XYZ file of C-alpha atoms in Angstrom:
497
model
C 0.361 0.226 -0.325
C 1.037 3.166 -1.099
C 0.985 6.345 1.537
C 0.336 9.823 0.444
C 3.427 11.680 2.409
C 5.937 11.734 -0.271
C 7.248 15.098 0.323
C 9.862 17.027 2.054
C 10.583 20.117 3.777
C 10.518 21.708 0.404
C 7.071 21.120 0.211
C 5.904 22.467 3.191
C 8.184 25.811 2.807
C 5.935 25.554 -1.029
C 2.692 24.716 0.831
C 3.188 27.944 3.201
C 4.148 30.337 0.365
C 1.513 29.461 -1.922
C -1.434 29.430 0.978
C -0.733 32.673 2.468
C -2.597 33.478 5.720
C -4.754 30.353 5.448
C -1.939 27.770 5.579
C -1.071 29.018 9.043
C -3.975 27.620 10.556
C -3.260 24.072 8.424
C -1.401 21.299 9.644
C 1.648 20.780 7.891
C 1.762 18.483 5.339
C 3.168 15.153 6.400
C 6.257 13.268 5.146
C 6.733 9.744 4.471
C 10.563 8.663 5.934
C 10.916 6.120 3.563
C 8.785 7.628 0.606
C 10.446 7.023 -3.285
C 10.289 10.905 -3.898
C 12.619 12.989 -2.270
C 11.082 16.126 -3.113
C 8.719 18.493 -5.743
C 10.280 20.298 -8.423
C 8.740 23.757 -8.940
C 7.939 23.080 -12.060
C 5.765 20.047 -10.919
C 3.980 21.977 -8.212
C 3.226 24.682 -10.735
C 1.587 21.943 -12.880
C -0.044 20.508 -9.974
C -1.879 23.633 -9.601
C -3.731 23.907 -12.996
C -6.098 22.266 -15.273
C -8.625 21.010 -13.113
C -12.373 21.291 -14.079
C -14.666 23.063 -11.600
C -16.514 20.029 -9.944
C -18.355 21.853 -7.446
C -21.803 20.875 -6.842
C -24.815 23.197 -7.216
C -28.791 22.401 -6.363
C -28.146 20.201 -3.832
C -30.956 18.972 -1.454
C -30.784 18.952 2.192
C -30.145 15.360 3.999
C -33.155 13.178 4.543
C -33.201 13.847 8.232
C -32.587 17.677 7.949
C -35.594 18.863 9.416
C -35.591 16.337 12.286
C -31.940 17.374 13.206
C -32.964 21.257 13.112
C -35.735 20.556 16.036
C -33.067 18.319 17.915
C -30.970 21.315 17.584
C -33.857 23.448 18.861
C -34.764 21.472 22.144
C -31.099 21.172 22.874
C -30.940 25.385 22.200
C -34.013 25.607 24.869
C -32.580 23.294 27.445
C -29.304 25.177 27.781
C -29.986 28.956 26.895
C -26.725 31.491 27.303
C -24.234 28.677 27.012
C -21.750 28.181 23.956
C -22.187 24.161 23.160
C -19.652 22.112 21.463
C -20.208 18.767 19.909
C -17.243 16.876 18.190
C -17.608 14.116 15.621
C -14.265 13.073 16.611
C -11.133 12.524 14.942
C -9.941 9.288 12.820
C -7.756 6.893 14.812
C -4.571 5.138 13.917
C -4.889 1.226 13.585
C -1.423 0.605 12.936
C 1.460 2.578 11.732
C 0.267 5.292 9.172
C -3.186 3.213 8.712
C -6.274 4.545 10.267
C -9.727 2.717 11.280
C -12.616 3.633 9.116
C -14.483 6.645 10.440
C -17.436 6.506 12.445
C -18.953 9.858 14.083
C -19.698 9.936 17.470
C -23.809 9.783 17.629
C -24.282 12.727 19.668
C -22.995 15.014 16.586
C -24.614 12.905 13.924
C -27.748 12.769 15.422
C -27.751 16.528 15.737
C -26.578 17.488 12.263
C -26.793 14.396 9.804
C -23.035 14.840 8.877
C -20.753 12.244 9.102
C -17.326 13.640 8.845
C -14.025 13.265 10.746
C -13.012 16.487 12.579
C -16.161 17.600 12.452
C -17.431 20.097 15.055
C -21.085 21.676 16.014
C -20.710 24.786 17.884
C -24.245 26.476 19.227
C -23.655 29.946 20.159
C -25.989 31.816 22.414
C -28.057 34.257 21.338
C -30.670 36.728 22.745
C -33.224 34.551 21.396
C -31.490 31.209 21.711
C -28.365 29.883 19.706
C -26.874 30.268 16.136
C -25.215 26.949 14.792
C -21.958 26.312 12.625
C -20.973 23.428 11.284
C -17.165 23.613 11.812
C -15.769 21.393 8.774
C -12.359 20.513 6.571
C -12.732 22.325 3.555
C -11.857 20.860 0.335
C -8.262 20.027 0.100
C -6.331 22.746 -1.125
C -5.108 22.548 -4.766
C -2.763 25.823 -4.251
C -0.685 24.384 -1.554
C -0.494 21.087 -3.154
C -2.571 19.345 -0.030
C -5.024 17.709 -2.738
C -2.188 15.089 -4.323
C 0.679 15.438 -1.520
C -0.974 14.451 1.893
C -2.121 11.513 3.206
C -5.676 12.934 3.647
C -5.314 14.644 0.533
C -8.633 14.320 -1.913
C -5.882 12.171 -4.406
C -5.795 9.515 -2.001
C -8.654 9.486 0.066
C -11.659 10.830 -1.702
C -12.921 14.668 -2.282
C -15.131 16.362 0.872
C -17.261 18.192 0.049
C -16.987 22.225 -0.261
C -18.484 24.414 2.807
C -21.158 25.835 0.714
C -21.868 22.286 -0.389
C -22.177 21.411 3.407
C -24.528 24.228 4.125
C -26.729 23.184 1.125
C -27.129 19.592 2.821
C -27.221 20.240 6.635
C -29.244 23.447 6.614
C -26.247 24.799 8.885
C -23.959 27.474 8.138
C -20.391 25.907 7.593
C -17.081 27.659 8.630
C -13.238 25.941 8.552
C -12.667 23.977 11.679
C -8.969 24.640 11.139
C -9.864 28.035 12.875
C -12.180 26.541 15.685
C -9.425 25.746 18.642
C -8.353 29.664 18.741
C -11.657 30.766 18.567
C -12.750 28.395 21.474
C -9.653 29.613 23.421
C -10.894 33.005 23.183
C -14.727 32.475 24.237
C -15.866 33.529 27.257
C -18.763 32.845 29.018
C -20.258 28.970 30.179
C -19.422 26.505 27.549
C -19.806 22.810 27.767
C -18.514 19.773 25.409
C -19.312 16.325 24.564
C -16.283 15.051 25.659
C -14.132 11.734 24.760
C -14.360 12.654 20.749
C -11.467 15.394 20.144
C -8.788 16.277 22.333
C -7.803 18.957 20.602
C -10.847 20.765 21.209
C -11.194 19.814 24.623
C -7.711 21.065 25.116
C -8.791 24.450 23.550
C -11.729 24.238 26.296
C -9.632 23.039 29.057
C -9.951 26.139 31.453
C -13.604 26.702 30.497
C -15.419 23.734 31.186
C -16.158 21.044 34.213
C -16.582 17.568 33.920
C -20.059 17.892 36.026
C -21.494 20.458 33.838
C -20.323 18.470 30.555
C -21.896 15.286 31.739
C -25.337 16.889 32.127
C -24.974 18.045 28.301
C -24.141 14.380 27.047
C -27.110 12.953 29.584
C -29.407 15.171 27.919
C -28.439 14.343 24.299
C -29.047 10.624 25.673
C -32.201 10.992 26.668
C -33.423 12.664 23.876
C -32.890 9.452 21.822
C -34.876 7.564 23.875
C -38.000 8.567 22.149
C -37.374 8.013 18.454
C -39.075 10.308 15.913
C -40.665 8.948 12.521
C -37.285 9.321 10.491
C -35.804 6.949 13.215
C -38.027 4.347 13.502
C -38.601 4.184 9.161
C -33.894 3.468 9.638
C -34.165 1.198 12.151
C -36.596 -1.024 10.097
C -34.166 -0.811 7.024
C -31.244 -1.964 10.041
C -33.948 -4.865 10.744
C -34.987 -5.471 7.232
C -31.273 -5.512 5.923
C -30.315 -7.818 9.041
C -32.940 -10.549 8.204
C -31.108 -10.679 4.670
C -28.139 -11.110 6.397
C -29.659 -14.187 8.465
C -30.936 -15.803 4.861
C -27.536 -15.517 3.692
C -26.254 -17.197 6.552
C -28.375 -19.980 6.483
C -27.521 -20.556 3.014
C -24.004 -21.053 3.289
C -23.441 -23.231 6.389
C -22.343 -26.067 4.522
C -19.322 -23.741 3.708
C -18.966 -22.947 6.968
C -18.821 -26.395 7.903
C -15.564 -26.659 6.100
C -14.162 -23.830 7.249
C -15.185 -21.692 10.442
C -17.428 -19.256 12.404
C -15.154 -16.855 10.080
C -17.148 -17.989 7.224
C -20.706 -16.982 8.998
C -18.905 -13.448 10.033
C -17.648 -12.645 6.475
C -21.366 -13.570 4.748
C -23.302 -11.433 7.191
C -20.576 -8.471 6.968
C -20.982 -8.476 2.822
C -24.623 -7.678 3.726
C -24.054 -4.878 5.876
C -21.762 -3.087 3.669
C -23.699 -3.879 0.525
C -26.726 -2.112 1.907
C -25.512 -0.630 5.153
C -22.676 1.469 6.818
C -21.305 -1.070 8.282
C -22.090 -4.057 11.007
C -23.534 -2.012 14.195
C -21.435 -3.684 16.621
C -18.982 -7.102 16.331
C -20.744 -9.988 15.023
C -21.126 -13.002 17.185
C -20.931 -15.990 15.245
C -20.916 -18.785 18.293
C -20.910 -22.278 17.206
C -21.665 -24.780 19.581
C -20.047 -24.218 23.287
C -19.166 -20.886 21.959
C -22.481 -19.935 22.316
C -22.241 -19.805 25.872
C -19.524 -17.106 26.208
C -22.117 -14.092 25.875
C -19.937 -11.503 23.567
C -18.049 -14.081 21.475
C -16.882 -12.198 18.333
C -13.648 -14.243 17.834
C -15.511 -16.333 15.431
C -12.520 -18.598 14.966
C -14.265 -21.786 15.983
C -15.261 -25.328 14.078
C -19.114 -25.148 12.734
C -20.551 -28.447 13.023
C -23.514 -30.509 12.427
C -25.439 -31.336 14.971
C -24.462 -28.385 17.323
C -26.106 -24.954 17.367
C -25.086 -21.664 15.714
C -25.916 -18.272 18.288
C -25.825 -15.815 15.618
C -26.335 -12.242 17.299
C -25.752 -9.440 14.706
C -27.136 -6.488 13.295
C -26.392 -4.509 10.401
C -25.879 -0.294 10.283
C -27.875 1.945 8.114
C -25.883 4.613 5.994
C -27.710 7.401 8.530
C -25.915 5.099 11.664
C -29.084 3.594 12.914
C -28.331 -0.283 13.760
C -30.434 -3.555 14.157
C -29.863 -5.761 16.857
C -31.111 -9.389 16.395
C -30.314 -12.929 17.439
C -31.637 -16.661 16.205
C -29.804 -19.927 17.906
C -30.220 -22.408 14.965
C -29.357 -25.582 14.597
C -26.031 -26.017 12.024
C -27.888 -29.269 10.389
C -31.591 -27.932 10.418
C -33.548 -30.225 13.086
C -32.989 -29.298 16.706
C -32.324 -32.584 18.672
C -34.511 -33.111 21.099
C -32.265 -31.636 24.633
C -32.030 -28.481 22.293
C -35.241 -28.175 21.215
C -36.219 -28.292 24.860
C -34.016 -25.099 25.960
C -34.601 -23.626 23.029
C -38.685 -23.544 23.313
C -38.027 -22.525 26.693
C -35.992 -19.195 25.861
C -38.848 -18.769 23.329
C -41.581 -19.105 26.112
C -39.728 -16.529 28.119
C -39.135 -14.203 25.168
C -42.800 -14.632 24.429
C -43.911 -13.311 28.054
C -41.342 -10.709 27.973
C -42.520 -9.369 24.290
C -46.141 -8.934 25.596
C -44.717 -6.751 28.493
C -43.823 -4.144 26.117
C -46.423 -1.402 25.972
C -46.934 2.174 26.790
C -47.438 2.841 30.612
C -45.702 -0.402 31.491
C -42.029 -0.034 33.519
C -39.031 -0.585 31.333
C -38.259 -3.690 33.871
C -41.279 -5.587 33.317
C -40.464 -7.210 30.151
C -37.269 -8.251 31.951
C -39.043 -9.609 35.047
C -41.860 -11.767 33.029
C -39.063 -13.120 31.042
C -37.124 -14.216 33.863
C -39.877 -15.682 35.798
C -40.495 -18.186 32.824
C -36.672 -18.733 32.751
C -36.776 -19.566 36.598
C -39.968 -21.707 36.530
C -38.435 -24.099 34.074
C -35.168 -24.270 35.733
C -37.494 -25.440 38.865
C -39.257 -27.613 36.764
C -35.882 -29.385 35.344
C -34.621 -29.617 39.078
C -31.878 -27.265 38.592
C -32.452 -25.019 41.163
C -34.578 -25.252 44.539
C -37.475 -23.663 44.468
C -39.803 -21.966 44.671
C -40.109 -19.341 41.897
C -40.163 -16.458 44.443
C -37.012 -17.435 46.267
C -35.163 -18.138 43.136
C -35.692 -15.036 42.087
C -35.560 -13.079 45.010
C -32.006 -13.973 45.737
C -31.111 -13.978 41.785
C -30.152 -17.851 41.747
C -31.359 -18.056 37.584
C -28.743 -15.931 36.590
C -26.255 -18.963 36.739
C -27.701 -19.617 33.627
C -29.488 -16.471 32.299
C -26.292 -14.310 33.230
C -27.354 -11.038 31.575
C -30.193 -8.398 31.607
C -33.307 -9.163 29.045
C -32.841 -6.463 26.753
C -31.678 -2.468 26.271
C -32.778 0.630 24.258
C -31.888 0.467 20.886
C -30.584 3.297 18.262
C -27.922 4.819 17.011
C -25.908 3.245 19.250
C -26.399 -0.696 19.722
C -27.027 -0.229 23.657
C -28.444 3.501 22.844
C -29.426 6.174 25.275
C -26.484 4.439 27.813
C -25.839 8.085 29.419
C -29.167 8.567 30.449
C -30.269 8.901 34.214
C -31.442 5.601 35.813
C -34.870 7.028 36.775
C -35.526 7.555 32.966
C -34.509 4.512 31.747
C -34.076 1.409 33.514
C -36.364 2.501 35.925
C -38.289 4.681 33.741
C -42.017 4.315 31.886
C -42.326 2.881 28.523
C -43.726 5.740 25.593
C -45.012 5.285 22.479
C -41.409 5.471 19.762
C -39.213 3.694 22.425
C -37.240 0.649 20.782
C -35.599 -1.353 22.356
C -34.643 -5.507 22.675
C -36.288 -8.694 24.090
C -33.140 -11.351 24.364
C -33.849 -13.789 27.042
C -31.355 -16.415 26.993
C -29.892 -19.806 28.818
C -26.679 -20.845 28.798
C -24.768 -24.004 30.234
C -21.383 -23.723 30.356
C -19.227 -27.013 28.999
C -17.794 -27.208 32.219
C -20.758 -26.273 34.913
C -21.509 -29.875 36.614
C -24.467 -28.834 38.274
C -26.261 -29.495 34.903
C -26.794 -32.836 33.438
C -24.346 -33.532 30.852
C -26.792 -33.415 28.224
C -27.433 -29.881 29.072
C -23.724 -28.783 29.026
C -22.180 -26.384 25.713
C -25.539 -25.495 24.974
C -26.524 -21.731 24.437
C -29.546 -20.498 23.640
C -30.470 -16.668 22.803
C -33.467 -15.112 21.107
C -33.322 -11.685 20.297
C -36.019 -8.842 18.648
C -36.194 -5.542 18.534
C -39.302 -4.488 19.421
C -41.079 -0.736 18.721
C -43.438 0.385 21.603
C -46.532 1.457 19.892
C -49.634 3.595 21.289
C -51.548 0.540 21.743
C -48.967 -2.206 22.429
C -45.870 -3.197 20.471
C -44.607 -4.159 16.942
C -41.732 -6.596 16.314
C -39.539 -4.909 13.873
C -37.550 -8.168 13.241
C -40.902 -10.719 12.733
C -39.383 -11.024 9.093
C -37.198 -13.906 10.864
C -39.005 -17.003 12.498
C -38.674 -17.501 16.288
C -41.022 -20.905 16.861
C -38.512 -23.937 16.581
C -40.771 -25.521 14.300
C -40.715 -22.758 12.076
C -37.038 -21.741 12.188
C -36.639 -25.836 10.994
C -38.758 -25.020 7.710
C -37.524 -21.942 7.037
C -33.827 -23.052 7.433
C -35.053 -26.393 5.334
C -36.653 -23.796 2.414
C -33.476 -21.570 2.021
C -31.319 -24.698 1.547
C -33.498 -25.823 -1.270
């Protein structure tokens, strides 16, 4: 792989001379120590400045969610009057040496802007009657100083950025050069809040102006604002789920190839669907075959796939607007559940049915968890794995040896969405129409658990669906994937032909 940093000291001097005052706010064009070209001649530098067509994009329409992002910014403005609010997108992160991870914008930033550019920052400046929003972005790479072809982040190396004028049209917010922002923030007066953890440079510029407590209040507000989804968000979540359903179908069709290779084949198959139809996977896919299904977050995906075992597939497609599905099915690799596998699977299905039934407006968030856990506790007592009565088991939490995790969580732009919300508005809160959550009970009998019959050991089952709270109950967004054991077997048989 080549890197775009083949430039010496003379290029930085050339850049400064050509770009003038604007270049003072730019980072110098980086150099690669062992680049094959030792420098750039004056003739080549001059040649590269000219002969390029005008590629400015005109008559751009606003992004689909522009109306919603404007409303979200207005709500944020109303909550913090008279205060400067700074919400960064984040920066590229190094994977190794001079390669970076694919960029994913901070959720708070994307939620308020619809933009996903690295180094972007949304600033809300207080005014007499609210706030004035400015979107600080990197402009198109400079043709005068050579950045566009010499820098590793230049246009000819990583692709074209939108111009500031184009960004204004797309996002409905005035745009400015982000390279000037740090100096402006250092000089700013008055109360300031920033969303921390995404842009160290911006935080350093505000270090003497912000407090952790006040910044946390901003983060909490933005987290709670996402508890109830608007129409656009619900549509995006359904898109994510629909693509995820197709991804699960893809996997079933190639289980024979996974048997010949490993869990990685399943991971790669689902990833293909996520990248073709969406932005990415919303989280690391769990492709857990056999006893690996008992490891809740098995993402190594390097184990064998064997006929007769169960495959626990927990995966979700993330849309281009960064909304993710989160769905789990536990499938018999050979297409048919054994008697003991079916016994455990059907118990989890019954628990999930009870949990989904408890999701409705006015119910407590905990209600669906409690309903599902009660069913699982009843099964464990019935099977003689724990001494009853059920009320005692639940009071002491004894079922947790085999159920391990909570029965669900909020879902949205983050797979565990709204995580910074206050406990009283989330876990101890009340369900409202527009909330979207997972219902995902499970039973996990570890391979080395001597307290259960040998035939149970190494079996892990989870069933997870994405549930929208509606005005009169709930809607299962992932109902396109069968859940009942006999329906799963028929579905798999049809896909395998």
